[in-house]
Short mmCIF file of C-alpha atoms in Angstrom, two decimals:
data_model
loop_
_atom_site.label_atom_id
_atom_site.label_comp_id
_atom_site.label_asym_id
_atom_site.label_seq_id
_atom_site.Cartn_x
_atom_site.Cartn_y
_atom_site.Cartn_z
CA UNK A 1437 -17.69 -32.49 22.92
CA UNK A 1438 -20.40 -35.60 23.08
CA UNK A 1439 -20.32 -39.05 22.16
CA UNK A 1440 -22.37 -38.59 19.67
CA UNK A 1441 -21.44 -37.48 15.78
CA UNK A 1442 -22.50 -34.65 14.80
CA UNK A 1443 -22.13 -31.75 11.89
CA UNK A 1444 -23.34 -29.04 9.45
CA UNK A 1445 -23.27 -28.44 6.10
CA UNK A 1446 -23.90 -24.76 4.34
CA UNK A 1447 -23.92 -22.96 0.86
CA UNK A 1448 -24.92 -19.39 0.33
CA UNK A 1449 -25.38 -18.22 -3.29
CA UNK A 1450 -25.68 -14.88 -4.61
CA UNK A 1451 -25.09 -13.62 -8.48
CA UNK A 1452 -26.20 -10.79 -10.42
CA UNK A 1453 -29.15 -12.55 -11.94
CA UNK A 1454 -30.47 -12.79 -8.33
CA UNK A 1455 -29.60 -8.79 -7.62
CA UNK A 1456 -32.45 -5.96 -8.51
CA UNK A 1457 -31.64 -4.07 -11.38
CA UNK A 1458 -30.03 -0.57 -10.18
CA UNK A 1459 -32.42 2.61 -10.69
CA UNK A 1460 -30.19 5.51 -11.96
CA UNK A 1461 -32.45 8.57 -10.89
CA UNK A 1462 -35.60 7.20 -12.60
CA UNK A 1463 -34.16 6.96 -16.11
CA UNK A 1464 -36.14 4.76 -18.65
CA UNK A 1465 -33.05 3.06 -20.09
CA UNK A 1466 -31.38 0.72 -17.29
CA UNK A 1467 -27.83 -0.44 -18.20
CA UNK A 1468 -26.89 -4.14 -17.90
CA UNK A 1469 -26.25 -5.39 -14.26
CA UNK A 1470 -22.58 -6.30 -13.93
CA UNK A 1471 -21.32 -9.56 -13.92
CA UNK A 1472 -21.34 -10.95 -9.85
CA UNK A 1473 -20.61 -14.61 -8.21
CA UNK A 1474 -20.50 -14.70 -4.60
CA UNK A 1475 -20.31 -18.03 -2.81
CA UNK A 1476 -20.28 -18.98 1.33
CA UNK A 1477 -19.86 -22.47 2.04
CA UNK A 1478 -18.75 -25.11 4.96
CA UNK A 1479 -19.49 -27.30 7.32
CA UNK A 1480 -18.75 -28.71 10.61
CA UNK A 1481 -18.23 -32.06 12.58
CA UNK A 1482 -17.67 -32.81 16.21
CA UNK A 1483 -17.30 -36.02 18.00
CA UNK A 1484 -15.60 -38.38 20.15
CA UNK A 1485 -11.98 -39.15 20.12
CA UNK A 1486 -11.95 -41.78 22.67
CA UNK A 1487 -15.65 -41.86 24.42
CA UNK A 1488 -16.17 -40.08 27.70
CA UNK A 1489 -12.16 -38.82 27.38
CA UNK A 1490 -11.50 -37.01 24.42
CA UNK A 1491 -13.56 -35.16 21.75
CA UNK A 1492 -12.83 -33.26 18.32
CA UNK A 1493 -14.64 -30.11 16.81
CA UNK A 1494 -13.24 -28.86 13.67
CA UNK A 1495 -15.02 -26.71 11.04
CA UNK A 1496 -14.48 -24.69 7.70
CA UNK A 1497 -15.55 -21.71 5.83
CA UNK A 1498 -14.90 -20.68 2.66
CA UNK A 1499 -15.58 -17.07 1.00
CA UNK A 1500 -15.22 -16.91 -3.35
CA UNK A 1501 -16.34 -13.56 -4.66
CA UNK A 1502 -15.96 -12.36 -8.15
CA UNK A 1503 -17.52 -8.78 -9.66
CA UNK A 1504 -17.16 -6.61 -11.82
CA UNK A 1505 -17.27 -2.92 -12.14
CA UNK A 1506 -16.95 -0.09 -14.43
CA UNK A 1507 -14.05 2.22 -13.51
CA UNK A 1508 -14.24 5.96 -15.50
CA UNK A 1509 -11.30 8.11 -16.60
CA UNK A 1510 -10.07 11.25 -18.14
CA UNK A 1511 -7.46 10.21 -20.90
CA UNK A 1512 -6.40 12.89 -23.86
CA UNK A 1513 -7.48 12.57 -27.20
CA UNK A 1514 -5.49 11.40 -30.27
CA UNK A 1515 -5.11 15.47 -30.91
CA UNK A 1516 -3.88 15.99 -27.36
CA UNK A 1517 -1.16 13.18 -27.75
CA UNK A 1518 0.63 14.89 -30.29
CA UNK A 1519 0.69 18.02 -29.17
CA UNK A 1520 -2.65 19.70 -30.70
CA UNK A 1521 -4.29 21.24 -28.32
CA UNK A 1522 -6.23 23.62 -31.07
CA UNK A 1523 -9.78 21.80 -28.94
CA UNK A 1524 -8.64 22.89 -25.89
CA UNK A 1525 -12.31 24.28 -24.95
CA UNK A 1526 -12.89 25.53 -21.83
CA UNK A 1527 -17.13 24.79 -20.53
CA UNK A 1528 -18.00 28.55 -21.60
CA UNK A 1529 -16.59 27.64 -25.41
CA UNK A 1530 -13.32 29.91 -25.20
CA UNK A 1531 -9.80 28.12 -26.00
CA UNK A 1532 -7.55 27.81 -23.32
CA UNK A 1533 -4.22 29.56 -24.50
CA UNK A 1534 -0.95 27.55 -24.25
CA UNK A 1535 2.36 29.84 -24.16
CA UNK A 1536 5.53 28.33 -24.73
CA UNK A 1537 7.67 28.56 -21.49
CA UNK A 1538 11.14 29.04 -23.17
CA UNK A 1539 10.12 32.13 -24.54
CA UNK A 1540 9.55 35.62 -22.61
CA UNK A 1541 10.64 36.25 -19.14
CA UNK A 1542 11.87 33.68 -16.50
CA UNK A 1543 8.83 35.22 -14.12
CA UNK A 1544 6.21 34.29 -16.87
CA UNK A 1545 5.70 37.54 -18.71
CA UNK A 1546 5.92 38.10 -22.51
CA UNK A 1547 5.63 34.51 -23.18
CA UNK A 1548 4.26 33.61 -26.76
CA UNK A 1549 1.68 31.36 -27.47
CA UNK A 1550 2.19 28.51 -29.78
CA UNK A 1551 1.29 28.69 -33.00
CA UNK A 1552 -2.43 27.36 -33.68
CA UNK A 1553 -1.88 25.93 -29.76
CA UNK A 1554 0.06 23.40 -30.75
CA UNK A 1555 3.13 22.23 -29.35
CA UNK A 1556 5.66 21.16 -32.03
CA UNK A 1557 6.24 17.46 -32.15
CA UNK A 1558 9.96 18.09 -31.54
CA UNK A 1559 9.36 19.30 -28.13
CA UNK A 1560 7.68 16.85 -26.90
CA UNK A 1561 9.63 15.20 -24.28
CA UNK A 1562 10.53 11.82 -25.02
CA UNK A 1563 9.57 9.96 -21.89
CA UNK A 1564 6.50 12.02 -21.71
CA UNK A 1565 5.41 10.32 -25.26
CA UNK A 1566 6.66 6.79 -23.79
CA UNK A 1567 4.55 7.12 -20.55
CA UNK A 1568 1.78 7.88 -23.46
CA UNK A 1569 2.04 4.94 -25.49
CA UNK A 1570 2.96 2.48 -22.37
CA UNK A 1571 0.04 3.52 -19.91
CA UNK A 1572 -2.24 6.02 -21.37
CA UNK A 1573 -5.44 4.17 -23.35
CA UNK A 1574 -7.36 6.57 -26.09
CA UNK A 1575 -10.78 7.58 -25.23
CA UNK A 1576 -13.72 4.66 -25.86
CA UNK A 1577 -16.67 6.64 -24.69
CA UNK A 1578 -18.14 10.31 -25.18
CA UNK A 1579 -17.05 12.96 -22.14
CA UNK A 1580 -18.45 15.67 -20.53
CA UNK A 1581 -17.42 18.61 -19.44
CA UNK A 1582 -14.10 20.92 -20.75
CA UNK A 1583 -14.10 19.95 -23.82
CA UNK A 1584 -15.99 16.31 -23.75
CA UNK A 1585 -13.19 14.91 -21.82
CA UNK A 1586 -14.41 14.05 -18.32
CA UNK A 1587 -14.99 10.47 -17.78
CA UNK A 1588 -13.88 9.90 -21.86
CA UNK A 1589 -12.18 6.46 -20.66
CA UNK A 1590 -14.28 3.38 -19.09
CA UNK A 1591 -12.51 0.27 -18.53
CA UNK A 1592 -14.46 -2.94 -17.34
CA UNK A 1593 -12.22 -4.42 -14.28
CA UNK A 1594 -12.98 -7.41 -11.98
CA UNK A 1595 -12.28 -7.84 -8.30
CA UNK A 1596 -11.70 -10.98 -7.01
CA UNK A 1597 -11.48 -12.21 -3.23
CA UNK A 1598 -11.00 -15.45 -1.85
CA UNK A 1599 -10.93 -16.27 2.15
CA UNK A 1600 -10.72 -19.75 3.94
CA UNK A 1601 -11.01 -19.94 7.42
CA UNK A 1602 -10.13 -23.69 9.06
CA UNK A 1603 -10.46 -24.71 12.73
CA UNK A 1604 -10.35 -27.52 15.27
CA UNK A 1605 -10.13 -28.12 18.53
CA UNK A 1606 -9.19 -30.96 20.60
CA UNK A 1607 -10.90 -31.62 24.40
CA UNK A 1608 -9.22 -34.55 27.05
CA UNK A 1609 -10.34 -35.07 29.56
CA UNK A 1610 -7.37 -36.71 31.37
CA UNK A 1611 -9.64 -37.75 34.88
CA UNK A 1612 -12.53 -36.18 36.41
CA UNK A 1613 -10.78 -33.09 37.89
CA UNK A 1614 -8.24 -32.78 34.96
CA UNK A 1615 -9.38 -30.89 31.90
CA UNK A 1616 -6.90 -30.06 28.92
CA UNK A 1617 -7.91 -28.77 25.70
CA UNK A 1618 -6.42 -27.45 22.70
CA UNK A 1619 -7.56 -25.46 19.17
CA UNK A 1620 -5.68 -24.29 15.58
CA UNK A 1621 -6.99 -22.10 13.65
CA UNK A 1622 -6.07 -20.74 10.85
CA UNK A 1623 -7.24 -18.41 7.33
CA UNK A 1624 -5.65 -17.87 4.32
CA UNK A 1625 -7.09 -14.37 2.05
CA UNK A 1626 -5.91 -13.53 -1.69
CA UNK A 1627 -7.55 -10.34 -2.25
CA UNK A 1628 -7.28 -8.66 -5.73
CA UNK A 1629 -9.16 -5.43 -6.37
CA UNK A 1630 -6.25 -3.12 -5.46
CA UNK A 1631 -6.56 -1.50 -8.93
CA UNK A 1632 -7.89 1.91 -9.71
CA UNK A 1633 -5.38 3.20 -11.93
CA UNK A 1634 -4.09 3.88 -15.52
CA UNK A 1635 -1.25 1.97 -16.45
CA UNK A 1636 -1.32 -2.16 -15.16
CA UNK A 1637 -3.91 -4.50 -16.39
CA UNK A 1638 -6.91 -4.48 -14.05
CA UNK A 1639 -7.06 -8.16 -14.43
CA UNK A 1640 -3.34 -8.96 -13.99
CA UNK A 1641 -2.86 -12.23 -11.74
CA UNK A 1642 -0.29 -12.21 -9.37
CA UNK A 1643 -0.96 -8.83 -7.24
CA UNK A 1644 -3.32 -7.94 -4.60
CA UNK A 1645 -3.78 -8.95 -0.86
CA UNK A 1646 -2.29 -12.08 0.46
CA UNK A 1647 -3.07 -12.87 4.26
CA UNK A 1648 -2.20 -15.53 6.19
CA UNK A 1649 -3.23 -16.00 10.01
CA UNK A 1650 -1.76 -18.39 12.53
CA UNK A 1651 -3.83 -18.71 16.14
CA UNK A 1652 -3.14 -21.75 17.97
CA UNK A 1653 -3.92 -21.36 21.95
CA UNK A 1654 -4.18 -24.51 24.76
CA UNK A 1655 -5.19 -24.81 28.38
CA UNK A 1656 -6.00 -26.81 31.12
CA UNK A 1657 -7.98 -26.36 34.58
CA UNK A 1658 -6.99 -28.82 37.28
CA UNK A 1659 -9.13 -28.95 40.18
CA UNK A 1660 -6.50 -29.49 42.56
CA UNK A 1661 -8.84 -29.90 45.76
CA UNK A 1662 -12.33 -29.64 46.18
CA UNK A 1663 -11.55 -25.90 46.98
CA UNK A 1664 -9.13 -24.88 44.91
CA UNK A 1665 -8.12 -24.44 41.70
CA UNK A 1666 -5.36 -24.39 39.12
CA UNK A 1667 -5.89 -22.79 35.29
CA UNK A 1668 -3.97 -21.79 32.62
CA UNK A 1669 -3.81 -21.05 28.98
CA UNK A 1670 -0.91 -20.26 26.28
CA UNK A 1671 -1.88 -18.76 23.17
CA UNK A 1672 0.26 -17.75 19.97
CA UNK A 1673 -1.42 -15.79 16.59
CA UNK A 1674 0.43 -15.06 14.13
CA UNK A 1675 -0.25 -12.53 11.10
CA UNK A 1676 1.28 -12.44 7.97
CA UNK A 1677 0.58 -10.16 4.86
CA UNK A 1678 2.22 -9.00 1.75
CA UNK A 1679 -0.15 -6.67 -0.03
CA UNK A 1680 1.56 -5.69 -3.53
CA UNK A 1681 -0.27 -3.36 -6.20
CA UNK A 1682 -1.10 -4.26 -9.44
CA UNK A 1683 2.12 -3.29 -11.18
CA UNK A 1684 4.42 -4.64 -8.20
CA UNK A 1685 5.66 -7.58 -11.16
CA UNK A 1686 6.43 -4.85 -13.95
CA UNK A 1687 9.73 -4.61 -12.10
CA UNK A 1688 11.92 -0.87 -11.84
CA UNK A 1689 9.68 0.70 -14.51
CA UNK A 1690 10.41 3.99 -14.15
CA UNK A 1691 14.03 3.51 -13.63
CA UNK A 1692 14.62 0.41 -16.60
CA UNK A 1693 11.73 1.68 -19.08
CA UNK A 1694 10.92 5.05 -18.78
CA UNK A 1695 14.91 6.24 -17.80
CA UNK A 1696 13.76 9.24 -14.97
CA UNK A 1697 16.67 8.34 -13.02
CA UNK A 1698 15.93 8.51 -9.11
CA UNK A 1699 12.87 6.04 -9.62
CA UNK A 1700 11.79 2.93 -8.15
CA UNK A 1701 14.95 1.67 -6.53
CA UNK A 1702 17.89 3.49 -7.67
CA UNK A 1703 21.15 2.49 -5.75
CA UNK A 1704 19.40 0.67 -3.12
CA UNK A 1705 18.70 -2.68 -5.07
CA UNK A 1706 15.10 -3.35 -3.23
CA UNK A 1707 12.53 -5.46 -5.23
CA UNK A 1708 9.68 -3.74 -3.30
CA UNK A 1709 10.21 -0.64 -4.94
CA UNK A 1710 9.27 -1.54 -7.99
CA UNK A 1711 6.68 -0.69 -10.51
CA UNK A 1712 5.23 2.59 -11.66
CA UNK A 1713 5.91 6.21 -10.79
CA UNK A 1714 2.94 8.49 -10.43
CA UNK A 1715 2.39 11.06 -13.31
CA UNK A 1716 -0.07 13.94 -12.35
CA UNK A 1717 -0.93 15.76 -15.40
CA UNK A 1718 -3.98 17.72 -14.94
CA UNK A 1719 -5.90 14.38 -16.40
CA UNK A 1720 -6.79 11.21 -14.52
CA UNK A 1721 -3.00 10.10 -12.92
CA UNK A 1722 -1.37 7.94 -14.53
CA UNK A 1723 0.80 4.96 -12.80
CA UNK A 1724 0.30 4.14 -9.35
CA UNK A 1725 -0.96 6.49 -7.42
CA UNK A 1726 -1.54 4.22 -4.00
CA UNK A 1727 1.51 5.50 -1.76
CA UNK A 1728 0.60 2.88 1.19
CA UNK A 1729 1.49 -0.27 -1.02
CA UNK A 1730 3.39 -2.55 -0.95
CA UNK A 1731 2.94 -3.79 2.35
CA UNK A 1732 4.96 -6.54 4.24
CA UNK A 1733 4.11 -7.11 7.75
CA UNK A 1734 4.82 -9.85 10.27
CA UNK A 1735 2.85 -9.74 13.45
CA UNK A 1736 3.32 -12.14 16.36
CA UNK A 1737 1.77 -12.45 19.60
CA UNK A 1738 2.43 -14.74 22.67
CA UNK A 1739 0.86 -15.04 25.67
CA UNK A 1740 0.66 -16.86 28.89
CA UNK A 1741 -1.46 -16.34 31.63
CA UNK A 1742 -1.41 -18.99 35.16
CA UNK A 1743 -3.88 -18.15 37.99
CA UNK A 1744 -4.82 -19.97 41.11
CA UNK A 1745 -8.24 -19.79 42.80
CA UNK A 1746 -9.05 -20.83 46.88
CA UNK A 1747 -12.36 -20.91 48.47
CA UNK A 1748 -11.78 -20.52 52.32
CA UNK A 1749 -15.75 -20.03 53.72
CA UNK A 1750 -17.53 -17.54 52.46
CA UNK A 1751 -14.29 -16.13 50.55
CA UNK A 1752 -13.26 -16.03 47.25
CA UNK A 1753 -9.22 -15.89 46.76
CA UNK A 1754 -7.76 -15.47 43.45
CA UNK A 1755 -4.42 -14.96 42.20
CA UNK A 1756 -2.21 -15.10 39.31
CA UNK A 1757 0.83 -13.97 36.95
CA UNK A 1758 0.24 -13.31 32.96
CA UNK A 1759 3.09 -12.02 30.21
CA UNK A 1760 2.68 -11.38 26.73
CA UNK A 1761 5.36 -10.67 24.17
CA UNK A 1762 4.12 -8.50 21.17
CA UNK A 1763 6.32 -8.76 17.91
CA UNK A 1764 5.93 -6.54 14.88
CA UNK A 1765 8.12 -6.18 11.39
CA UNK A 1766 6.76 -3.80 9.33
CA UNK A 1767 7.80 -2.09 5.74
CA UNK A 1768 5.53 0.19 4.47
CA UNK A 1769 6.77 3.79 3.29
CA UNK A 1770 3.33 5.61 3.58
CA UNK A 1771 4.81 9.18 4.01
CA UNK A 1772 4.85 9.74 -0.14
CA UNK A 1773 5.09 7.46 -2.81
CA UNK A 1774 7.98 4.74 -2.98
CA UNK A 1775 8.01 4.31 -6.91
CA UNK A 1776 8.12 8.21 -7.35
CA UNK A 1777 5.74 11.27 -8.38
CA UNK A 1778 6.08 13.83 -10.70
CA UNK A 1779 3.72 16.88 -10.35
CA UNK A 1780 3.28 19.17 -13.23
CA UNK A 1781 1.67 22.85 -12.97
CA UNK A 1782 -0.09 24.68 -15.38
CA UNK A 1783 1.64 28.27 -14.51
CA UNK A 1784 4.86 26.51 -16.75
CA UNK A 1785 2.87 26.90 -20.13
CA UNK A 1786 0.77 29.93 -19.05
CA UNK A 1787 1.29 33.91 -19.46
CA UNK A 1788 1.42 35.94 -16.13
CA UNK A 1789 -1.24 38.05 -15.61
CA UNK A 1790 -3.17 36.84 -18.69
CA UNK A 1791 -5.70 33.82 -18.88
CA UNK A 1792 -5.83 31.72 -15.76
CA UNK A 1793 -4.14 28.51 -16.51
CA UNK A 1794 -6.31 25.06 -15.86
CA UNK A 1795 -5.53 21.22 -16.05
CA UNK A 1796 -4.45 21.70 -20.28
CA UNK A 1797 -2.22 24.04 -19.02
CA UNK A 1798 -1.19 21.67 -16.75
CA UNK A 1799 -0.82 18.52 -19.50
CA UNK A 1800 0.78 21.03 -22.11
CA UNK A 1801 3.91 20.63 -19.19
CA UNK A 1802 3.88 17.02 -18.94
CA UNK A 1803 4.11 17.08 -22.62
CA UNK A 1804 7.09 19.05 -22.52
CA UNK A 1805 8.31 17.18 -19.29
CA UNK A 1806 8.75 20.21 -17.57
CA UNK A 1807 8.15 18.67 -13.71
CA UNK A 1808 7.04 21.21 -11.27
CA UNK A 1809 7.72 18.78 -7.80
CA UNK A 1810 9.22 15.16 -7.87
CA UNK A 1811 9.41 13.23 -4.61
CA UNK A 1812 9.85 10.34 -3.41
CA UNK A 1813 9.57 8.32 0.03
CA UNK A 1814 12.23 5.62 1.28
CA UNK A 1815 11.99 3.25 4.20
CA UNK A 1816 15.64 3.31 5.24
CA UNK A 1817 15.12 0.49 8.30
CA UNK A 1818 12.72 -2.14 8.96
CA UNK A 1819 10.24 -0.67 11.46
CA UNK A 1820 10.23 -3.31 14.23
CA UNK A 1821 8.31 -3.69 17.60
CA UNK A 1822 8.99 -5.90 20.36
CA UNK A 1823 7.30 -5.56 23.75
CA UNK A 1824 7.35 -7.13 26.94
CA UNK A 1825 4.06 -7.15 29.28
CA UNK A 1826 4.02 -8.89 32.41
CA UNK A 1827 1.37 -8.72 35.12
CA UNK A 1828 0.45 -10.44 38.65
CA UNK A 1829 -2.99 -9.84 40.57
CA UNK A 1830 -4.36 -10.63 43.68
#
């Protein structure tokens, strides 16, 4: 702090128009550079309060960045939705074979393949074809691979983050051996580009990141006498964060929508359960896939520290006592999924010891809703931390 006025002022720009086209392993034809905004701005300003006693500093920074990005999937065809799986080409051209598990031997043998490799629309399972008309999309853009169906599914999606960080800080001097000084800070971060996943709009509003952090901390040093002297600082932070996935707002999905009872939060009544199971059927997932969200978490700290300091000669004495209280809430069941996942396996339409069964093998069950694992994680208790720390030195 001076007596004097003083400050700063700053903007950083950077957009896609600025950005070098990419180079995609020399290839003549460049696609379009995504959309990009990026933005850094602030300023500060310091001064006197009252001159010679008491001074000010505060400043401000602010973060805006919006992209976009092209995410690729592997969705089934109009044929595969209904059943017909009569393109079911493996890379080397053959077809894979689908056998119809309710026919043969319970250990797989003498199973008969469907006719033309098509499963009849009345087997179809009825919240497999609801989880296809809800969440799966139809292919936009040629495939490669097993039958043109890697990467068949590109979906534009835009990420969005936006971070303020404020601060200030008071200095009084209260007489010439008497210094006490204080400072707040604190930032405030929405961050949305959770999504990754078939099923929730990519551009939904509402989900993502949300941070908030509290710091404020104040001191003073006294110089008692000319040889010795008194210090101390308090200090308090706190964090704050919900972080909720892109299809936290779509409510008990699986549970309400889809009927698979066991979902979301059946019997427990917990909003933070919600949105969609996980559905892995030999194509790209579909539903939420991200077992570590939601998050809520409430992290405190205090702390206090006093020390005393004596010069006696040509010695240095210093002495003092600290304690800090750490505080923690924390929900977050990261041991499995807390909406629910379904596996399916492709040994359920295959023949034992015929063709080896592969990912349509695997989709031919979800069709049929023939689950090989479900699972599911539940928090029962809030996990909670609180910890005493106390110290003294000499």
């Amino acid at each position: 702090g001076t007596n004097q006025l003083k400050g700063s002022a700053f903007e950083f720009f950077m957009n896609d128009k600025m950005n070098a086209s990419p180079f995609y392993f020399g290839s003549a034809t460049k696609p379009p550079k995504l959309p990009l905004e990026q933005n850094n701005f602030g300023g500060t300003l310091g001064g006197p309060i009252r001159r010679n006693r008491m001074f000010f500093f505060g400043s401000f920074e602010g973060y805006k960045r919006t992209g976009s990005l092209q995410t690729f999937f592997t969705v089934p065809t109009a044929a595969m939705r209904n059943g017909d799986m009569s393109q079911a080409l493996n890379t080397n051209g053959s077809l894979q074979q689908i056998y119809n598990p309710f026919t043969g031997a319970a250990n797989g043998v003498g199973r008969q393949q469907f006719a033309n490799n098509q499963i009849p629309a009345n087997m179809i399972n009825p919240i497999s074809r609801k989880i296809l008309d809800l969440l799966y999309p139809l292919p936009n853009t040629p495939g490669i691979g097993a039958g043109g169906l890697t990467n068949n599914y590109v979906r534009d999606e835009t990420r969005t983050v936006d971070r303020k960080n404020y601060d200030v800080k008071v200095n009084f001097n209260r007489t010439t051996a008497h210094q006490l000084w204080g400072k707040f800070s604190f930032m405030d971060a929405v961050v949305d580009d959770l999504t990754n996943y078939l099923g929730p709009d990519p551009n939904a509003s509402g989900d993502g990141g949300f941070t908030k952090v509290w710091s404020a901390t104040g001191g003073q040093t006294w110089t008692l006498r000319p040889t010795l002297l008194l210090d101390t600082t308090f200090g308090f932070a706190r964090q704050k964060q919900d972080v909720l996935g892109p299809d936290f707002n779509a409510g008990n999905f699986g549970l309400d929508v889809l009927g698979i009872p066991g979902t979301n939060d059946q019997g427990l009544g917990d909003q933070r359960y919600a949105g969609y199971p996980r559905f892995i059927t030999g194509l790209s997932d579909v539903g939420n896939r991200d077992g570590w969200n939601p998050i809520f978490r409430d992290e405190r700290t205090y702390s206090l520290a006093a020390n005393m300091s004596k010069m006696a000669g040509r010695h240095d004495f210093r002495g003092g006592y600290s304690v800090n209280f750490l505080y923690l809430d924390h929900w977050q069941p990261e041991s499995d999924n807390p909406r629910g996942i379904f596996d399916f396996r492709g040994n359920t339409t295959g023949l034992s010891g015929g063709q080896a069964t592969n990912f349509y093998n695997q989709y031919a069950a979800f069709l049929l809703g023939l689950v090989g694992q479900a699972s599911k994680s539940v928090q029962n208790e809030l996990m909670t931390g609180r910890e005493w720390q106390h110290a003294f030195y000499l």
